[in-house]
mmCIF file of C-alpha atoms in Angstrom:
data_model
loop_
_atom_site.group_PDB
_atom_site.id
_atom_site.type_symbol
_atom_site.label_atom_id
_atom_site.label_comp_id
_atom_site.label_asym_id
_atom_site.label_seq_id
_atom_site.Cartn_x
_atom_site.Cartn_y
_atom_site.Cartn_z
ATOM 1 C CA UNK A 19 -33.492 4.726 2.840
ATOM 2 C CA UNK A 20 -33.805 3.189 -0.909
ATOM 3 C CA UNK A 21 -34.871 0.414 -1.703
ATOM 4 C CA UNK A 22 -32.482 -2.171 -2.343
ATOM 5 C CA UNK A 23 -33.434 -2.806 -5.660
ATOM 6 C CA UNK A 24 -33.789 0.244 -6.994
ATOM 7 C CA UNK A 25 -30.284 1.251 -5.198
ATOM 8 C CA UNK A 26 -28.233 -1.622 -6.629
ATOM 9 C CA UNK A 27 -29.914 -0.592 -10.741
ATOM 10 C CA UNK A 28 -28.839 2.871 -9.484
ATOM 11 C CA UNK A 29 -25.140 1.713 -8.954
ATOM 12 C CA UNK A 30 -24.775 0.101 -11.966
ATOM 13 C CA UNK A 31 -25.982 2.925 -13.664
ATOM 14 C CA UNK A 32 -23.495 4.983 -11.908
ATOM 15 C CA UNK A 33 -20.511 2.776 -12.695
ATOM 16 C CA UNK A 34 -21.395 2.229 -16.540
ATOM 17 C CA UNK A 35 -21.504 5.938 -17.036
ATOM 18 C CA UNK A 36 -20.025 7.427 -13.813
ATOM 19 C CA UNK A 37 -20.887 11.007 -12.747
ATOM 20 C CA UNK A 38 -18.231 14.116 -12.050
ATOM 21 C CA UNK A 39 -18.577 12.839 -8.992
ATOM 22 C CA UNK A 40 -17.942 9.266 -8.412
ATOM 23 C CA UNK A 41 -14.919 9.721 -11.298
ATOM 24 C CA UNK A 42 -13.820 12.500 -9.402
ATOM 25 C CA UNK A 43 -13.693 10.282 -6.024
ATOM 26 C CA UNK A 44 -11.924 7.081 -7.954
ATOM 27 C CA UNK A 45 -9.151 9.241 -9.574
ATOM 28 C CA UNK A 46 -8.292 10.588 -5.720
ATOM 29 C CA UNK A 47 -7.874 7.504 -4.190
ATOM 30 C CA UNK A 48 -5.835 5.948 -6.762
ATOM 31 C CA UNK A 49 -3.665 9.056 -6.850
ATOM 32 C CA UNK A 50 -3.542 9.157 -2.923
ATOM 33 C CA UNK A 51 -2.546 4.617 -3.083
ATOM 34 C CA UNK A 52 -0.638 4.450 -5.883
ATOM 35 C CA UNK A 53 1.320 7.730 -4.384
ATOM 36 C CA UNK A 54 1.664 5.844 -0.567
ATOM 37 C CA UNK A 55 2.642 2.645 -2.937
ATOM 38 C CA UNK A 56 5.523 3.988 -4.759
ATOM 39 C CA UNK A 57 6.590 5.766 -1.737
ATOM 40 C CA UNK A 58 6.340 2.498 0.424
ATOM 41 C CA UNK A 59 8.243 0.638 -1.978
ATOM 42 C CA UNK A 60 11.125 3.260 -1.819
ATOM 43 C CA UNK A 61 11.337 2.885 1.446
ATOM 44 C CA UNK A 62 10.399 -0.811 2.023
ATOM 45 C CA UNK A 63 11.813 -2.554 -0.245
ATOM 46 C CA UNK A 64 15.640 -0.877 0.271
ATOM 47 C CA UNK A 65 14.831 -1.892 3.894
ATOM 48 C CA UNK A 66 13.601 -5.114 3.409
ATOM 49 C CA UNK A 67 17.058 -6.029 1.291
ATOM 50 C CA UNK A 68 19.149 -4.622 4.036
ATOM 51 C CA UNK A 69 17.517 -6.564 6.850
ATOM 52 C CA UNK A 70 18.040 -9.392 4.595
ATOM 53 C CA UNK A 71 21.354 -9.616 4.221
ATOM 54 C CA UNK A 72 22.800 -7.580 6.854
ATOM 55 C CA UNK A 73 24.431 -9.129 10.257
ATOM 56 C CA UNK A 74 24.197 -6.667 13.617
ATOM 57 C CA UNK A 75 23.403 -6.664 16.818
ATOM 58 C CA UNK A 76 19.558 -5.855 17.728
ATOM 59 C CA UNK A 77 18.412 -7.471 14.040
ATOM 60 C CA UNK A 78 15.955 -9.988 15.888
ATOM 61 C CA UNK A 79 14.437 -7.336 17.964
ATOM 62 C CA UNK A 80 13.990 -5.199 14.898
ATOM 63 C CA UNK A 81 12.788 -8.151 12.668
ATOM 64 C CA UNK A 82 10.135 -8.101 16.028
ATOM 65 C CA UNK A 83 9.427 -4.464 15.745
ATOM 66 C CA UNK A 84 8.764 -4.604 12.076
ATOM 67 C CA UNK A 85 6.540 -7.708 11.844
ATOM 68 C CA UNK A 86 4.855 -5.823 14.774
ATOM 69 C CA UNK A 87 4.115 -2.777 12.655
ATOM 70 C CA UNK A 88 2.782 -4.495 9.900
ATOM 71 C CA UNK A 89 -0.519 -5.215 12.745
ATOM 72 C CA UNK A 90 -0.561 -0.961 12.801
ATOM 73 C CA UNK A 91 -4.356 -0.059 13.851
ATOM 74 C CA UNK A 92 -5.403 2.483 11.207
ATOM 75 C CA UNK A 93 -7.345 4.818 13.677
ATOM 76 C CA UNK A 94 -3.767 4.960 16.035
ATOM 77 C CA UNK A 95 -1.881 5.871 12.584
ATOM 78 C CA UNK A 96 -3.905 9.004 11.964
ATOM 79 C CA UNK A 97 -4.104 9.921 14.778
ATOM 80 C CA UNK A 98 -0.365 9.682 15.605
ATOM 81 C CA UNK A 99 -0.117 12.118 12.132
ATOM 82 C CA UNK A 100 -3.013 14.583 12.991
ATOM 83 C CA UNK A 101 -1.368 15.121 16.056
ATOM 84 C CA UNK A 102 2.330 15.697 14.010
ATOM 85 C CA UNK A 103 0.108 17.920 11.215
ATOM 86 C CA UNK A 104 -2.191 19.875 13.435
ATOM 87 C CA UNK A 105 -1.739 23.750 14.238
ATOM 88 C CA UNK A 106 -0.593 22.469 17.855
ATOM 89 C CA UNK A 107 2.089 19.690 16.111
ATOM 90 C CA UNK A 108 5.215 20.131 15.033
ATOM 91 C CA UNK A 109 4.436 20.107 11.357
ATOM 92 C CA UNK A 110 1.528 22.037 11.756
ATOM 93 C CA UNK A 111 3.219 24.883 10.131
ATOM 94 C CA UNK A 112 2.962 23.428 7.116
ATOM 95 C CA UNK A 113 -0.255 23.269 6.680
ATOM 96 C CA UNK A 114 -0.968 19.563 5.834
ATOM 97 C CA UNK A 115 -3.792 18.613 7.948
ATOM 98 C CA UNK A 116 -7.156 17.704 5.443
ATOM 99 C CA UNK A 117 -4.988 17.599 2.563
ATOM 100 C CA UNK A 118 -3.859 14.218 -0.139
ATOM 101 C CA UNK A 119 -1.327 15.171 0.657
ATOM 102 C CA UNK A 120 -1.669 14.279 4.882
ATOM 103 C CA UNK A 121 -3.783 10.935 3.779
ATOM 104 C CA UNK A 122 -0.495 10.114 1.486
ATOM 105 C CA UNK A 123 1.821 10.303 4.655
ATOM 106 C CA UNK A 124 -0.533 8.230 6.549
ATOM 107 C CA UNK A 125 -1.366 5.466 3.859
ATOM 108 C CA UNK A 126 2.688 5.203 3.407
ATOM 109 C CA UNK A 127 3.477 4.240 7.419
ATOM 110 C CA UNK A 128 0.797 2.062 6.929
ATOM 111 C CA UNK A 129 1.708 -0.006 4.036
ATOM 112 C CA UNK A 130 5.867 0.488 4.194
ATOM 113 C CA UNK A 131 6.056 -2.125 7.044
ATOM 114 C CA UNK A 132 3.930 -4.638 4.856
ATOM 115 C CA UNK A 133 6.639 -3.599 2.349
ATOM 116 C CA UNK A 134 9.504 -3.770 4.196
ATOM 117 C CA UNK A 135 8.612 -7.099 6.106
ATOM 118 C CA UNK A 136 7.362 -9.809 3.441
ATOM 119 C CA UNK A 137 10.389 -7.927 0.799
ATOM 120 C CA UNK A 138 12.755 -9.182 3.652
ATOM 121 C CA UNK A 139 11.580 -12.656 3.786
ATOM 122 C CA UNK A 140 11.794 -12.773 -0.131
ATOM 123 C CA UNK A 141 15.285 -11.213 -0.470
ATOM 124 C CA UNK A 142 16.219 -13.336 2.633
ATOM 125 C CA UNK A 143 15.682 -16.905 1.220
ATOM 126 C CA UNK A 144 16.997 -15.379 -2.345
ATOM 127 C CA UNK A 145 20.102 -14.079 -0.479
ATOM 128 C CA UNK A 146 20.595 -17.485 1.329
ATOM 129 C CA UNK A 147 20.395 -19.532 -2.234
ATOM 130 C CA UNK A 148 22.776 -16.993 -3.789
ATOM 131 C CA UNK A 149 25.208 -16.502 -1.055
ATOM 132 C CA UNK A 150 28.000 -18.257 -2.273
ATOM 133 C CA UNK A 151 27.650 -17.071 -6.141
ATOM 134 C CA UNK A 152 27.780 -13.577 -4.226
ATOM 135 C CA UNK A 153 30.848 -14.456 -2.155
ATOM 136 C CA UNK A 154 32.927 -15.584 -5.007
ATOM 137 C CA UNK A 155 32.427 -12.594 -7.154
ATOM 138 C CA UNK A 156 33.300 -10.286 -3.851
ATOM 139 C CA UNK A 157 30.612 -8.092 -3.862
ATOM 140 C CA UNK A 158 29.619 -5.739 -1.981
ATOM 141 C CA UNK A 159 26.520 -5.051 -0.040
ATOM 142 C CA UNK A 160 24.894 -2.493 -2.353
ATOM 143 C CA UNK A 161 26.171 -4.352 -5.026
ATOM 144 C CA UNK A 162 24.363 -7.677 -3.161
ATOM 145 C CA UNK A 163 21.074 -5.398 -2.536
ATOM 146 C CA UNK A 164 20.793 -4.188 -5.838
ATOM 147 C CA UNK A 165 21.614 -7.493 -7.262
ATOM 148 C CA UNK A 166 18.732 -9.417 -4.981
ATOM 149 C CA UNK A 167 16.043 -6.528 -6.156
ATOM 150 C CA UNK A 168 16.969 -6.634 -9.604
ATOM 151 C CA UNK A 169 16.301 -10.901 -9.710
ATOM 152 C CA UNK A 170 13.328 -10.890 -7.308
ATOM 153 C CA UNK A 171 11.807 -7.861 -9.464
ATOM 154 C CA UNK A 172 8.670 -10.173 -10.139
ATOM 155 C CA UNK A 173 8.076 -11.366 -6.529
ATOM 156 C CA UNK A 174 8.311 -7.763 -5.042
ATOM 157 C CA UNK A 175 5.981 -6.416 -7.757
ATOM 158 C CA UNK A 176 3.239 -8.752 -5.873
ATOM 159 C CA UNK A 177 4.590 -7.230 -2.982
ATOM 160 C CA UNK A 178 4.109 -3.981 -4.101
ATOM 161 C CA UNK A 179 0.268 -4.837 -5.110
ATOM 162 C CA UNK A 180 -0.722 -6.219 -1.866
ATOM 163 C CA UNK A 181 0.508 -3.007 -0.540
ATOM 164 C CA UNK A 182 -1.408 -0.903 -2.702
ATOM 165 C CA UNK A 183 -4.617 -3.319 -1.923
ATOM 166 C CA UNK A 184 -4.340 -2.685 1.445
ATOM 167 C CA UNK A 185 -3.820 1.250 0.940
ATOM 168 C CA UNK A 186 -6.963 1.416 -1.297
ATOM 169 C CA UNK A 187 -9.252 -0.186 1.479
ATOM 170 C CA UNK A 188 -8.096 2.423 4.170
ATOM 171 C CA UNK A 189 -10.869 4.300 6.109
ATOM 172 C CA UNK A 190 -9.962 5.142 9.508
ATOM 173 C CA UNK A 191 -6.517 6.908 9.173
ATOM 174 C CA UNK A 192 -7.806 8.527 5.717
ATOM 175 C CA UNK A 193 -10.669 9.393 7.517
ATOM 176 C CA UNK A 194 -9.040 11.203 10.808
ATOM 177 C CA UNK A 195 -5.741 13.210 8.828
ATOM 178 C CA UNK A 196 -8.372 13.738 5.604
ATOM 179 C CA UNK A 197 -11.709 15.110 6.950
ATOM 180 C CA UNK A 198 -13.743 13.337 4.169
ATOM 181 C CA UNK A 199 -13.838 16.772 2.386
ATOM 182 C CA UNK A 200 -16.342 16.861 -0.456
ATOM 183 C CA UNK A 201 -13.606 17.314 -3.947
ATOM 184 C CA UNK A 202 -11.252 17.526 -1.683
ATOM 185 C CA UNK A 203 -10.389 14.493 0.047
ATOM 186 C CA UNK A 204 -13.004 12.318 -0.223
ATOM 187 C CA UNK A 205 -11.739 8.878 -1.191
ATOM 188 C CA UNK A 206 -13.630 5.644 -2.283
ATOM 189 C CA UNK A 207 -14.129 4.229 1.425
ATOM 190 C CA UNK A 208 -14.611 7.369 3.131
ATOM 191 C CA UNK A 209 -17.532 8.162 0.441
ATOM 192 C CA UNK A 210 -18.838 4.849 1.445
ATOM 193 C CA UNK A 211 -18.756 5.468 5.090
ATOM 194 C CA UNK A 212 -20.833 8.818 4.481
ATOM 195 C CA UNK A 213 -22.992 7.966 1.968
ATOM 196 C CA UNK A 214 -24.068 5.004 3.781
ATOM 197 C CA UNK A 215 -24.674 6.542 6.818
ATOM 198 C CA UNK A 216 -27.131 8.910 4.793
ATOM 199 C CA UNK A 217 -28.585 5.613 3.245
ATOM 200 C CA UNK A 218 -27.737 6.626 -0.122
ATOM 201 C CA UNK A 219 -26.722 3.337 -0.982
ATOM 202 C CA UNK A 220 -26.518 3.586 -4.833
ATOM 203 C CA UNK A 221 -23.442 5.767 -4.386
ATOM 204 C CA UNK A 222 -22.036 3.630 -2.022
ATOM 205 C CA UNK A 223 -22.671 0.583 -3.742
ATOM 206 C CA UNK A 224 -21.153 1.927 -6.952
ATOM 207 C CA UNK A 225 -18.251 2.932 -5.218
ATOM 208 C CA UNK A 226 -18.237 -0.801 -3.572
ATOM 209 C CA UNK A 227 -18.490 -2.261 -6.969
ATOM 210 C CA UNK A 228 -15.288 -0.146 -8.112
ATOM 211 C CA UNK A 229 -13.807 -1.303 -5.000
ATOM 212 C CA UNK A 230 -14.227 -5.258 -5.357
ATOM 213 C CA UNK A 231 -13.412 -4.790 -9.072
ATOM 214 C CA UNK A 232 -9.851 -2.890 -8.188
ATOM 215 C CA UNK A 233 -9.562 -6.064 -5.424
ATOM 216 C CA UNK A 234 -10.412 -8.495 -7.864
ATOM 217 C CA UNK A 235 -7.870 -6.948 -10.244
ATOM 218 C CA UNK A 236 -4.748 -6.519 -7.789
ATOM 219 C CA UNK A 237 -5.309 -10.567 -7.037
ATOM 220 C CA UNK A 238 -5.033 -11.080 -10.505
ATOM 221 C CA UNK A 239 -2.679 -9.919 -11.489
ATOM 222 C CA UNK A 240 -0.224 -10.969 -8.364
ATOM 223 C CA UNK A 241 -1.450 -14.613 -9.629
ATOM 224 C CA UNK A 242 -0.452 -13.634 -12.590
ATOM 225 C CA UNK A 243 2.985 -12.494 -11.245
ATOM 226 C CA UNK A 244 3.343 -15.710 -9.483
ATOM 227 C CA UNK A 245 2.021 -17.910 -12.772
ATOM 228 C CA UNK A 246 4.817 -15.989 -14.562
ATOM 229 C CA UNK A 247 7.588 -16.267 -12.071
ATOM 230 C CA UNK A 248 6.811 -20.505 -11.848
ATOM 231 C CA UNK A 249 7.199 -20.872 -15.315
ATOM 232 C CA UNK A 250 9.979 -18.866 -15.646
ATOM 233 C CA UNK A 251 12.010 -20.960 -12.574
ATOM 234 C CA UNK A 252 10.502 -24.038 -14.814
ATOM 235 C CA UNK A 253 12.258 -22.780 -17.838
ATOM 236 C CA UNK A 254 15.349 -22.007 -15.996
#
């Protein structure tokens, strides 16, 4: 075990000029969240506009189910993949299992009902201010998605970062479908897990400190986002 001290000079050290290592470990979990996030949005927010427009029978219970997914346990997530991507699973033929590629999938069903369920609520009260506008120009429904995306664009982009904040700060399913494989898949919180578990804490902290400061930065700039959108409605 370090000392504290000595540990914490260590991680600066570490994050002012960062080893192979550590930049090796960053640039694999922002590929691995930023890949979930796009994917999530691609998925979510298309789904979020439909749900908040559309009219059919069942829409309650699945407004239910997806507010309920959004609560997902991480650990049930990957383990509900490892058992799809093992050699025993249905997908295990393609070989996925301790790849980016399997801690992708499972950062993506994470984060796409976080998408999906605070795009609706957006697009929802947008749809319900625009309704008539959208009634006398006959639209139709793609035309009334696409419409609703295009004018909440700055809104869902701070949907978009909260669901990349919460993909960045995944252990447990990135842990079970990745392995924590050293260059491999070893992201910023598994590496923390480990390497605090070893106590080598000035690897861990560094990794910590990257961690708050991509946090910090995500908050930002959705206040930012919101700051912007305010001013604009003020303007309008």
């Amino acid at each position: 075990m370090q000392d504290f001290g000595e540990a914490f000079s260590l991680a600066l050290g570490l994050v002012v000029s960062p080893s192979g290592d550590l930049a090796e470990i960053v640039a694999l979990s922002l590929r691995v969240s930023l890949s979930a996030t796009l994917i999530a949005c691609l998925i979510g927010l298309p789904l979020g506009a439909l749900l908040a427009i559309a009219r059919f029978r069942g829409r309650g219970a699945a407004l239910v189910l997806l507010n309920a997914l959004m609560g997902l346990p991480p650990v049930v997530v990957g383990l509900i993949v490892y058992l799809q991507l093992s050699r025993a699973g249905p997908l295990g033929f393609l070989g996925l299992l301790y790849t980016p590629t399997a801690m992708i999938i499972a950062q993506t069903i994470l984060i796409t009902p976080i998408v999906a369920a605070l795009s609706r609520q957006i697009l929802e009260d947008m749809n319900a201010e625009y309704a008539e506008h959208f009634r006398s120009l006959c639209l139709t429904r793609l035309q009334r998605v696409q419409a609703l995306l295009w004018d909440a664009r700055t809104a869902l982009a701070t949907v978009a970062l909260a669901g990349f904040g919460r993909a960045v700060a995944e252990v447990g399913a990135v842990m079970i479908v990745g392995g924590n494989i050293d260059h491999l898949t070893r992201v910023m919180t598994t590496a923390i897990a480990l390497e605090t578990s070893k106590g080598e804490l000035a690897l861990a902290m560094a990794l910590g400190i990257i961690l708050m400061a991509l946090a910090l930065g995500v908050n930002a700039l959705v206040q930012g986002l919101r700051i912007s959108a305010e001013r604009q409605e003020a303007h309008a």
